[in-house]
Coordinates of C-alpha atoms in Angstrom, one line a residue:
Chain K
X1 CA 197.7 45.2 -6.5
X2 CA 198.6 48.7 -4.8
X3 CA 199.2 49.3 -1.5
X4 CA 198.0 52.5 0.3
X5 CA 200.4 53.2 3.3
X6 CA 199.1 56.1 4.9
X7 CA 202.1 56.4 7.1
X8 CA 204.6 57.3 4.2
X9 CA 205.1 60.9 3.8
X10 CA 206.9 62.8 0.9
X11 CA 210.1 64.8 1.2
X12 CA 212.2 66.6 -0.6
X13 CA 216.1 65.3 0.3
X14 CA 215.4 63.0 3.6
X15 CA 217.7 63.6 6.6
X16 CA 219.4 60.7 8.3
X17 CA 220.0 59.9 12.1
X18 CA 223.5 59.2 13.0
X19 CA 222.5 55.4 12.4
X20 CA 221.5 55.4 8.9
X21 CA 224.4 53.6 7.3
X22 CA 223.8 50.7 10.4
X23 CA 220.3 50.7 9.5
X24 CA 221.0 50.3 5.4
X25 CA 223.8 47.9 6.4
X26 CA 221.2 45.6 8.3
X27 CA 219.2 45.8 5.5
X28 CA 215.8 47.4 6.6
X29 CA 213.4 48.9 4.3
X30 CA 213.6 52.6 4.6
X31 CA 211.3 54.9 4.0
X32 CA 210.4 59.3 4.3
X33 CA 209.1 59.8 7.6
X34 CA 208.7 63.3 9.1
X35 CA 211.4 64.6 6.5
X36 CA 213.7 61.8 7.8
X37 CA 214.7 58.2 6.4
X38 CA 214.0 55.6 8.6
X39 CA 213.5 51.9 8.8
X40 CA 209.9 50.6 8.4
X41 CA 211.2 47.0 8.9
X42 CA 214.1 45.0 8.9
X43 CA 214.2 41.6 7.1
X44 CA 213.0 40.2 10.0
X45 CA 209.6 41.6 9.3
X46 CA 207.1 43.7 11.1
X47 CA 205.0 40.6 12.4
X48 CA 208.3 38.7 14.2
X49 CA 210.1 42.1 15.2
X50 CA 206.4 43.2 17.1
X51 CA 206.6 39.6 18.8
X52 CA 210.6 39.6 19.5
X53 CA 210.0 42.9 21.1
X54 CA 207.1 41.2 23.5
X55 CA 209.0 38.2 23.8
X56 CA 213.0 39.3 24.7
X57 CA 214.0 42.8 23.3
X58 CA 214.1 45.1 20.5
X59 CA 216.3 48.6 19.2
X60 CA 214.3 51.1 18.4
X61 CA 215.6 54.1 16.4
X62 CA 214.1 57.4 18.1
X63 CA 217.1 59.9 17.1
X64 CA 214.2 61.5 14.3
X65 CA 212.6 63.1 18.1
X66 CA 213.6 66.2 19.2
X67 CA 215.7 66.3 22.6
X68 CA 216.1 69.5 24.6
X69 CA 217.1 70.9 27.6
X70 CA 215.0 73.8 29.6
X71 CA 217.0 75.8 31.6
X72 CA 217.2 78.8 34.0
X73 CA 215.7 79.5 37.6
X74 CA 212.0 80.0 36.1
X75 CA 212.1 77.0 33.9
X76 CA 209.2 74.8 35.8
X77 CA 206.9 77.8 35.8
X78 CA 207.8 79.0 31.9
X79 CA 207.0 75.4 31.1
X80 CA 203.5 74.8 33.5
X81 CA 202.3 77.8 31.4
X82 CA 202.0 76.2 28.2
X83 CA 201.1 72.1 29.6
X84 CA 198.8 70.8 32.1
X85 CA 200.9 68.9 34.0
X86 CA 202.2 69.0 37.3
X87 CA 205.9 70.2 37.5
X88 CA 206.7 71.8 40.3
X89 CA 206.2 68.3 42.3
X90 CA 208.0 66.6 39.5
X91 CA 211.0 65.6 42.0
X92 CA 214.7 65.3 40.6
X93 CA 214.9 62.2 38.4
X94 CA 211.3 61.5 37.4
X95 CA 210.0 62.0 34.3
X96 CA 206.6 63.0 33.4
X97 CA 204.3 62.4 30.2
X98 CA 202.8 65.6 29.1
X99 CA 200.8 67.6 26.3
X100 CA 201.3 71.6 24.9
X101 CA 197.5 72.6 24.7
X102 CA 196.3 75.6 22.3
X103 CA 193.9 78.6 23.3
X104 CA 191.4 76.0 22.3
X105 CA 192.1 72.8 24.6
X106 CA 193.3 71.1 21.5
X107 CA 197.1 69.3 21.9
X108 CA 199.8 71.0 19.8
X109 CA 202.0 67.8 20.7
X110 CA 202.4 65.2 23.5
X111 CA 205.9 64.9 24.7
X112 CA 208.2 63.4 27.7
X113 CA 209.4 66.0 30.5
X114 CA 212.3 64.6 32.9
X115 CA 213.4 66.8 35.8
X116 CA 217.2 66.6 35.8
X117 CA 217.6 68.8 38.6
X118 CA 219.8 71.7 36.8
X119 CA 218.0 71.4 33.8
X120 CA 214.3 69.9 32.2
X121 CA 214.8 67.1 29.4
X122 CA 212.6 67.4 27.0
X123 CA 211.7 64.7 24.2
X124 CA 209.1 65.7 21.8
X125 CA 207.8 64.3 18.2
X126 CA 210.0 64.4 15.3
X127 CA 207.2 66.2 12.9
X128 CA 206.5 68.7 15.7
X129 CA 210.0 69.5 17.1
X130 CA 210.6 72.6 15.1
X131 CA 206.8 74.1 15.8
X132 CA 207.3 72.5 19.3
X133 CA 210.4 74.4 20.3
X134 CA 209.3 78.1 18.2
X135 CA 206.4 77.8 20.3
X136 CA 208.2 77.0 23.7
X137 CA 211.2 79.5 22.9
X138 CA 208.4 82.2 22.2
X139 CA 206.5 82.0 25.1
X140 CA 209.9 82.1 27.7
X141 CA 209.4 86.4 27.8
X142 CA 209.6 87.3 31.0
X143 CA 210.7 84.0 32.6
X144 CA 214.4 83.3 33.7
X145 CA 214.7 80.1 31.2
X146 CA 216.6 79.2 27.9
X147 CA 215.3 76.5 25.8
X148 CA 218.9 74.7 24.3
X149 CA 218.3 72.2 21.4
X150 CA 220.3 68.9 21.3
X151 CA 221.1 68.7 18.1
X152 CA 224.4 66.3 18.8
X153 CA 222.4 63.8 20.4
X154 CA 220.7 60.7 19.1
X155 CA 218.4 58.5 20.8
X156 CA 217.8 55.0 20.9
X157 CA 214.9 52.9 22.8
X158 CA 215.5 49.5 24.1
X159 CA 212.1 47.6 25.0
X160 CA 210.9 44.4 25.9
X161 CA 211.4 42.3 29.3
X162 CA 215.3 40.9 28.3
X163 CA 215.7 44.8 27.8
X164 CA 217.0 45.0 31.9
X165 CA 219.5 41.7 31.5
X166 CA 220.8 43.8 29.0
X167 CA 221.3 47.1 30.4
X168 CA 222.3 45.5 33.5
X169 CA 225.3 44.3 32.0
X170 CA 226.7 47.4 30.7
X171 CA 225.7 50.0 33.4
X172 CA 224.2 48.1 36.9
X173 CA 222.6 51.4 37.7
X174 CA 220.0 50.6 35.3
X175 CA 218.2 47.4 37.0
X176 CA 217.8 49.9 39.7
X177 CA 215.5 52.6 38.2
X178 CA 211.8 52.6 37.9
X179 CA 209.3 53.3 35.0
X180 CA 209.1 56.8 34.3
X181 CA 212.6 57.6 36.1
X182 CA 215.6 58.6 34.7
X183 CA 219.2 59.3 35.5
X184 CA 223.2 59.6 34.0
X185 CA 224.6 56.2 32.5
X186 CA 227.7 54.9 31.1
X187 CA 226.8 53.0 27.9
X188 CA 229.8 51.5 26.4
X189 CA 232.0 54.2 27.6
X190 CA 229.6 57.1 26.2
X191 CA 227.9 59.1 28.4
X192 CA 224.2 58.5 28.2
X193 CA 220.8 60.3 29.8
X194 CA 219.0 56.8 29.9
X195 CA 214.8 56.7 30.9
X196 CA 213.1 53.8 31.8
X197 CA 209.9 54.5 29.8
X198 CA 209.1 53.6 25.9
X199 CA 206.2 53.3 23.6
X200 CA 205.5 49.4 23.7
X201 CA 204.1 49.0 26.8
X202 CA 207.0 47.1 27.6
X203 CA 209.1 47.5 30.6
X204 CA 212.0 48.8 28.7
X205 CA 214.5 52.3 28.5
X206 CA 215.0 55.1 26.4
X207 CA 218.7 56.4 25.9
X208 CA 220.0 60.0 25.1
X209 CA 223.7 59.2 23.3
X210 CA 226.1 61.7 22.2
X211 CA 225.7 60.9 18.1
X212 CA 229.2 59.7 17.4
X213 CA 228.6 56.9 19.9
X214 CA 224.9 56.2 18.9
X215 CA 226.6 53.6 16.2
X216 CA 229.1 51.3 18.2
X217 CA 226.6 51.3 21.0
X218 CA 223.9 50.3 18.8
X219 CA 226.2 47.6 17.1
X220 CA 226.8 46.7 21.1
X221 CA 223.0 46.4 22.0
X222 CA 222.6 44.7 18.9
X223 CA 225.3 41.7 19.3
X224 CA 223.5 40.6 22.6
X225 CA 221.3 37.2 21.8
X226 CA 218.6 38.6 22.8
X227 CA 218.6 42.0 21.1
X228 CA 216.7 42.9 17.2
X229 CA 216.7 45.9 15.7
X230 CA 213.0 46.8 14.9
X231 CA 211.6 49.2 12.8
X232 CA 208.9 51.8 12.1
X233 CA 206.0 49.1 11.2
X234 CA 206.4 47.3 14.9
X235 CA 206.7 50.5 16.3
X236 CA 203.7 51.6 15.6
X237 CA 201.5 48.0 16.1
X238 CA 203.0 48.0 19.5
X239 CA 201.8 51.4 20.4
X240 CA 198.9 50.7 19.1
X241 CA 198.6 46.9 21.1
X242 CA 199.5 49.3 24.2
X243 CA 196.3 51.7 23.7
X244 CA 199.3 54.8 23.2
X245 CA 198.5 57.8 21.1
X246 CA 199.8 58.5 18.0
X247 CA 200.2 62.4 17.3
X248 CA 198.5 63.8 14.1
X249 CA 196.3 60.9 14.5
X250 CA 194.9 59.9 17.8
X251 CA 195.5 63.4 18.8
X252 CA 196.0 66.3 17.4
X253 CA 194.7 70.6 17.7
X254 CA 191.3 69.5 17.5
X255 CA 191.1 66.7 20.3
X256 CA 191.3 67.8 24.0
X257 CA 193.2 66.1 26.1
X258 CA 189.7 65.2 28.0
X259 CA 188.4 64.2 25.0
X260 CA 191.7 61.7 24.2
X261 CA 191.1 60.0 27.9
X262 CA 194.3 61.7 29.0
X263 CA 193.0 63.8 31.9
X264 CA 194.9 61.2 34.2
X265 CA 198.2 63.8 32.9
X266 CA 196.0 66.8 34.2
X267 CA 197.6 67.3 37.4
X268 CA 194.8 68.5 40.8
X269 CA 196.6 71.9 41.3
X270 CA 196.6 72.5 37.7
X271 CA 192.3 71.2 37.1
X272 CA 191.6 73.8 39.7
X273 CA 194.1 76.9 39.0
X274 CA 194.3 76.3 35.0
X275 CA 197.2 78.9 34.0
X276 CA 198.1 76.7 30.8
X277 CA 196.5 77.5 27.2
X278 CA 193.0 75.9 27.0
X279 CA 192.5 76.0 30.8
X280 CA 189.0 77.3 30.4
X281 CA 187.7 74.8 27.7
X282 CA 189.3 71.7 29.5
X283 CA 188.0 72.9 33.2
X284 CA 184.2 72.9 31.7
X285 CA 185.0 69.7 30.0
X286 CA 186.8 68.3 33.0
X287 CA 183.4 69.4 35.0
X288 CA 180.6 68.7 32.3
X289 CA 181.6 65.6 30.5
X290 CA 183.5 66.0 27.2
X291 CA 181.1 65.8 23.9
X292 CA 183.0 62.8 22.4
X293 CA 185.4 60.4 23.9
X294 CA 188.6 58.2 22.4
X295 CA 187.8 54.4 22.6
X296 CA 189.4 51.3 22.0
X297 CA 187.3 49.5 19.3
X298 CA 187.7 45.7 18.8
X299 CA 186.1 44.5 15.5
X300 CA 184.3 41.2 15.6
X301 CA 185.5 39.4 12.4
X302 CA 189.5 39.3 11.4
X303 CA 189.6 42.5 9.1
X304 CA 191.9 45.3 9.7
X305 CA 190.0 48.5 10.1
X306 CA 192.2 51.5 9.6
X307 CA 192.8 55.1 10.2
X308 CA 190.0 57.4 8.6
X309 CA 187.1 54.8 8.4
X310 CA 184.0 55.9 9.4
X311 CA 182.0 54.6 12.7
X312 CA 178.4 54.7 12.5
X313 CA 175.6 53.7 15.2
X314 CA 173.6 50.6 14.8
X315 CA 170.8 52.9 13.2
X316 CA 173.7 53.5 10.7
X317 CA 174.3 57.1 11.3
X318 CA 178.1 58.0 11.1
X319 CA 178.8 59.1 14.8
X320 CA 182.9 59.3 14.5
X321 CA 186.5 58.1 13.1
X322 CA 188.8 55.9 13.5
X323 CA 192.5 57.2 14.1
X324 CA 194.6 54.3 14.4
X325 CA 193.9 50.9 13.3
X326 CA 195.5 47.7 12.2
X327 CA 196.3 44.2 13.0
X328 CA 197.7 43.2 16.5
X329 CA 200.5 40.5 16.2
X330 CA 200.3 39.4 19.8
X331 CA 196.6 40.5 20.1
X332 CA 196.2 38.3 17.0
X333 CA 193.8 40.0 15.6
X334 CA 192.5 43.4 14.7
X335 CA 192.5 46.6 17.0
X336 CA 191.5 50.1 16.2
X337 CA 190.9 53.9 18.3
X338 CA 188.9 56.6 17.5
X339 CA 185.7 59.2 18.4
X340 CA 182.7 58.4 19.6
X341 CA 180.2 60.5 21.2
X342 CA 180.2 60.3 25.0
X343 CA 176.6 58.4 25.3
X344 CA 178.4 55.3 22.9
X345 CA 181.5 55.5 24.5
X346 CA 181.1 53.1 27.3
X347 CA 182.6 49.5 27.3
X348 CA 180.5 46.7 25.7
X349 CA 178.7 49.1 22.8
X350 CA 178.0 48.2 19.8
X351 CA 178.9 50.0 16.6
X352 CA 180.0 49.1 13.1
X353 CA 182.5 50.6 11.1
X354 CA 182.6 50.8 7.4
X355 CA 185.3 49.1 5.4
X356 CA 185.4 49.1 1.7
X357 CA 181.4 49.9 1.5
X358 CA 180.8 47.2 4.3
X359 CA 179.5 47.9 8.4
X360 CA 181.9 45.3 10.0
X361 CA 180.7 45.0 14.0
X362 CA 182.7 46.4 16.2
X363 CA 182.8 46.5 20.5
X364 CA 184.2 49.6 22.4
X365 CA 186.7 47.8 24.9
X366 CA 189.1 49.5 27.4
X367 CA 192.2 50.1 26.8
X368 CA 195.6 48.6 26.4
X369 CA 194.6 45.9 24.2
X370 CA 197.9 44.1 25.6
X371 CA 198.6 44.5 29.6
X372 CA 201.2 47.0 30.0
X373 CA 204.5 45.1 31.6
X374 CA 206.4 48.5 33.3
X375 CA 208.9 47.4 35.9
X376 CA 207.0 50.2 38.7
X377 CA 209.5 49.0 41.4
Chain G
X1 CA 200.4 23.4 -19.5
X2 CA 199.3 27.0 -17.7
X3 CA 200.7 30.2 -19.7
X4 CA 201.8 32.6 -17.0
X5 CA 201.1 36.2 -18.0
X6 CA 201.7 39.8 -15.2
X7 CA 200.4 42.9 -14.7
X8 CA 201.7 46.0 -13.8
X9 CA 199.4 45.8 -10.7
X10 CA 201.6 42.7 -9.9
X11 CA 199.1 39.8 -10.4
X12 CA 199.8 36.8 -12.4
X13 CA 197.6 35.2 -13.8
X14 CA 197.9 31.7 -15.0
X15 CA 195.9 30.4 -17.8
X16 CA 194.8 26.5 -19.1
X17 CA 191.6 25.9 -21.2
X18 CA 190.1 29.5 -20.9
X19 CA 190.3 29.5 -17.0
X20 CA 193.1 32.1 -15.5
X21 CA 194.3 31.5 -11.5
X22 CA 194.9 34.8 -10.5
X23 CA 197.3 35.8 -7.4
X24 CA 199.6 38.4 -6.6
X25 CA 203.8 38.3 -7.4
X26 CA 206.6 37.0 -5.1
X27 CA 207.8 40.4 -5.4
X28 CA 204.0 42.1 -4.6
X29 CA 204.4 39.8 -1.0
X30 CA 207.6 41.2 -0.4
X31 CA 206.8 44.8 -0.9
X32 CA 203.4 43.9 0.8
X33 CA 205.1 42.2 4.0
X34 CA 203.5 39.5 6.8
X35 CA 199.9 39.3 5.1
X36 CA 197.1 39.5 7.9
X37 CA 193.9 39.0 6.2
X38 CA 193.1 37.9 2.6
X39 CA 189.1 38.4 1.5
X40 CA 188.6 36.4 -1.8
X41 CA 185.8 36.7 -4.6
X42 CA 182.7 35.0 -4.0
X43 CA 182.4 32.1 -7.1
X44 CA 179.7 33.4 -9.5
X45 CA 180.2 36.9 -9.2
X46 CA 181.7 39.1 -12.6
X47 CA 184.6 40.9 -12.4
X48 CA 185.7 43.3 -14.9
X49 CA 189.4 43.4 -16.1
X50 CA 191.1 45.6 -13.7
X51 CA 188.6 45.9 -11.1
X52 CA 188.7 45.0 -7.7
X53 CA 188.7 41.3 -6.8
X54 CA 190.3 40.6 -4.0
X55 CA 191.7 41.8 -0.5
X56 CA 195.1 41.5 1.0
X57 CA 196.6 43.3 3.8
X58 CA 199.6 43.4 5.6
X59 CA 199.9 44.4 9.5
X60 CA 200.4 48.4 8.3
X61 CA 199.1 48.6 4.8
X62 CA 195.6 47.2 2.9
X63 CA 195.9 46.8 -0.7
X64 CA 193.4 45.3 -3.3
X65 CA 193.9 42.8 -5.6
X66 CA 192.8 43.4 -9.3
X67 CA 191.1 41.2 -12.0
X68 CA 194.0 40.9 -14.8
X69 CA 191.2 40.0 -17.3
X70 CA 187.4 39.9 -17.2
X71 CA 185.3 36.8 -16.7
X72 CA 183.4 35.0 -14.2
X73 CA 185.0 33.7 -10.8
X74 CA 184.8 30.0 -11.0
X75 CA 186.8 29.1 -8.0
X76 CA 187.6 30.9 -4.6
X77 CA 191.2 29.7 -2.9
X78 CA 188.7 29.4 0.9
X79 CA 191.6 28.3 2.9
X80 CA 193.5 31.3 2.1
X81 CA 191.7 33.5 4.5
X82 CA 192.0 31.0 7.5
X83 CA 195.7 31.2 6.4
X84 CA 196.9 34.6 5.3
X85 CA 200.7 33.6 5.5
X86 CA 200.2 31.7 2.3
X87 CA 200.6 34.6 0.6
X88 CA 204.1 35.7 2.1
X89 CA 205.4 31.6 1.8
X90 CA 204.1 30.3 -1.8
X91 CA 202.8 33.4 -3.1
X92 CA 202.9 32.1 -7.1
X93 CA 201.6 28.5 -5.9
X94 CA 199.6 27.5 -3.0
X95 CA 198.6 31.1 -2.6
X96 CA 196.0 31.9 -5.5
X97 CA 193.8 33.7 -4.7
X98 CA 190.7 32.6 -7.5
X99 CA 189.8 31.3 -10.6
X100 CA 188.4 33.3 -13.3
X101 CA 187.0 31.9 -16.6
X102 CA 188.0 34.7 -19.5
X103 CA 185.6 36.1 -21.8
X104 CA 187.8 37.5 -23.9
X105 CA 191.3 36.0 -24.0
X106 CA 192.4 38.6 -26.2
X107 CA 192.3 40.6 -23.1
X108 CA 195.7 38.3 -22.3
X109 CA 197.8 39.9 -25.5
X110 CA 197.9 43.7 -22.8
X111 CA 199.7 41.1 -20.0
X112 CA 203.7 40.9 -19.8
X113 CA 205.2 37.4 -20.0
X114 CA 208.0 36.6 -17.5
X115 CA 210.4 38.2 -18.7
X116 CA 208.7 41.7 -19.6
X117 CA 207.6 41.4 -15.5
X118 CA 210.9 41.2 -14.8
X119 CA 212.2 43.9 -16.2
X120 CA 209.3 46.0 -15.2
X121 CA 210.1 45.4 -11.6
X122 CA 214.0 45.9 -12.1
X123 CA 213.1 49.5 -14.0
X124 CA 210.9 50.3 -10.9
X125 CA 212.0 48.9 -7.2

């Protein structure tokens, strides 16, 4: 037997997040992951910690992401030049989702923009931060705005619907806030920049710690009943469940963000002035149809299609890829994205995708596979 | 009485009157995790020694399962697919995955007993 896990990278001397001994402790599996070690599962499993986080709530370590902080009187405008979202209307303690586009359209990485008022906090991917914030820090000439790294921060994601019981009991505030909101917490006496936004399509948060108190408030989280710690593996068949794109495979500096369904995140003033990198490719695509399209693809039988195999038409001719796939624990079945030219990309085509040598038939279907459960207030 | 042999793929292979049941280890499930789907040989067809047989995935990872030894598949485990678990619960009983009847037991002498597996998996988990 030998296994192929595609999500498994190679490093050269991992680094840790400031929860790596409680992670070893609980006895999770670890394994390299953008230059980092982190827990693909815990004992529990991947299957039950996917269902315990749909079912009560589950601890996510995040603290591999990159956190920063844009400041400075010109840091809206510095940042609008390089996304396509709308900022300047991003009002004080909301929190936007967001893309850095190329000179080509493509997506240099997606990431999570929350307007703190005096500052911009910025959450990006773990194997982009470094390129991510070069690439920001180099395009702030001739705007007032400094890009600071947090570098003493970790960060943790609660998610699931007991997530809110729990918060509740250690700050109020938090039963209060909104999806896609965020605002100042205490957390066990450390002071946290908690989100109420995730990666599960659970109502759930997302919580900025200083890193010396990431460990006794993760222990804290943790000895609540309804709380697992969940690793890597669930992480990703949630997202997946939730329709949410992976970086470096669902998207990446070939896909537009047209192209990955994401022109909801193209804000009106910015479709019609552009001013980001890419403005000219994604306004013709935004006005002519993009050439191919990302689509939820539901095979028909009960085998796992994954990343990289090939779809093809019903004539058999290979039309496009699929960039995620897998099997859905709550879905109970198999799930899978991916490319398809425009004309095959609505609902209700047929296609078949080729697994070990063999077309399997496959439906495009919309997207989440699960129904999103975000506490919108 | 079944002589059990391994292979570095992490099969076993248990073998009585010429026929071996072929699964995968209690230590292959564990690396493997909650198994998903299982796809088993159709009866009939040939299989050479350490080519592909079988199909097991997990919710992240597919893997396949190879033949130990060569011979004809006499015996599908058909419940297995309709209950993938089996694998992760009774991985060296109730969750074979076929039967294969050897032509060439000799093939059996390049397999690890017991307790040659077990130090293979000590020297590398």
């Amino acid at each position: 037997m030998t296994a192929h896990n595609p999500a498994a990278d190679s490093a050269d001397s991992p680094l840790v997040t400031p929860l790596h001994a409680l992670h070893v402790e609980l006895g999770a599996r670890m394994v390299p992951f953008a230059g980092y070690d982190m827990p693909v599962q815990y004992p529990l499993g991947v299957l039950k910690e996917h269902l315990h986080t749909r079912a009560k709530a589950g601890l996510f370590d995040v603290s591999h992401m990159g956190q920063a902080r844009l400041v400075g009187p010109d840091r809206i405008a510095a940042l609008e030049a390089l996304c396509p979202g709308e900022l300047v209307k991003l009002k004080e303690g909301r929190q936007r989702y967001t893309v850095l586009t190329n000179d080509a359209g493509g997506i240099l990485d997606d990431l999570m923009i929350t307007n703190r008022g005096d500052d911009l906090f910025l959450v990006v991917n773990a194997a982009c931060k470094d390129a991510d914030l070069a690439h920001i820090e180099a395009h702030l000439a001739g705007f007032d705005a400094r890009l600071e790294r947090l570098e003493d921060r970790a960060l943790v994601a609660l998610q699931g619907p007991a997530a809110v019981g729990v918060m509740a009991g250690l700050d109020a505030r938090a039963a209060d806030m909104v999806f896609m909101s965020g605002m100042g917490l205490t957390l066990d006496g450390a002071d946290c920049f908690v989100t109420r936004s995730g990666y599960t399509g659970e109502d759930g948060y997302e919580i900025s710690v200083p890193a010396d108190r990431a460990d006794a408030l993760a222990r804290r989280l943790l000895a609540e009943e309804a709380v697992e710690a969940i690793g890597l593996g669930a992480r990703d068949s949630l997202r997946l469940e939730a329709g949410l794109c992976l970086y470096g495979s669902d998207i990446d500096t070939t896909t537009t963000p047209v192209e990955a369904g994401l022109t909801w995140i193209i804000g009106k003033r910015r479709r019609e002035d552009g001013g980001f990198p890419g403005a000219a490719v994604i306004q013709k695509q935004l006005a002519e149809g993009a050439p191919r399209l990302r689509v939820g693809l539901k095979p028909e039988g009960r085998a796992p299609v994954r990343a990289h195999a090939e779809i093809q038409d019903l004539d058999g001719k290979a039309v496009g890829e699929v960039t995620s796939g897998g099997f859905g624990p709550s879905l109970e079945g198999p799930m899978a994205m991916g490319y398809v030219p425009a004309a095959l990309a609505n609902e209700g085509t047929k296609v078949n995708v080729m697994v070990r040598g063999k077309a399997l038939p496959a439906v495009i279907v919309s997207m989440p596979f699960q129904p999103h459960s975000y506490h919108r207030g | 009485m079944s002589t059990i042999y391994f292979t570095e793929d992490h099969e076993w292979i248990a073998v009585e009157d010429g026929v071996g049941t072929v699964g995968i280890t209690s230590f292959a499930q564990s690396q493997l995790g909650d198994v998903v789907f299982v796809e088993v040989p159709e009866v009939g067809i040939t299989l050479d020694k350490g080519g592909e047989a079988a199909v097991v995935e997990s919710v992240k990872a597919a893997s396949e399962v190879y033949s130990p030894v060569s011979g004809d598949v006499v015996e599908s485990n058909e419940s297995l697919p309709d209950a993938p678990g089996t694998v992760n619960e009774d991985p060296q009983g109730e969750g074979w995955f076929f039967k294969v009847k050897l032509t060439d037991p000799s093939e059996l002498d390049d397999l690890m007993d017991l307790v040659a597996y077990d130090a293979f998996v000590a020297e590398h988990s």
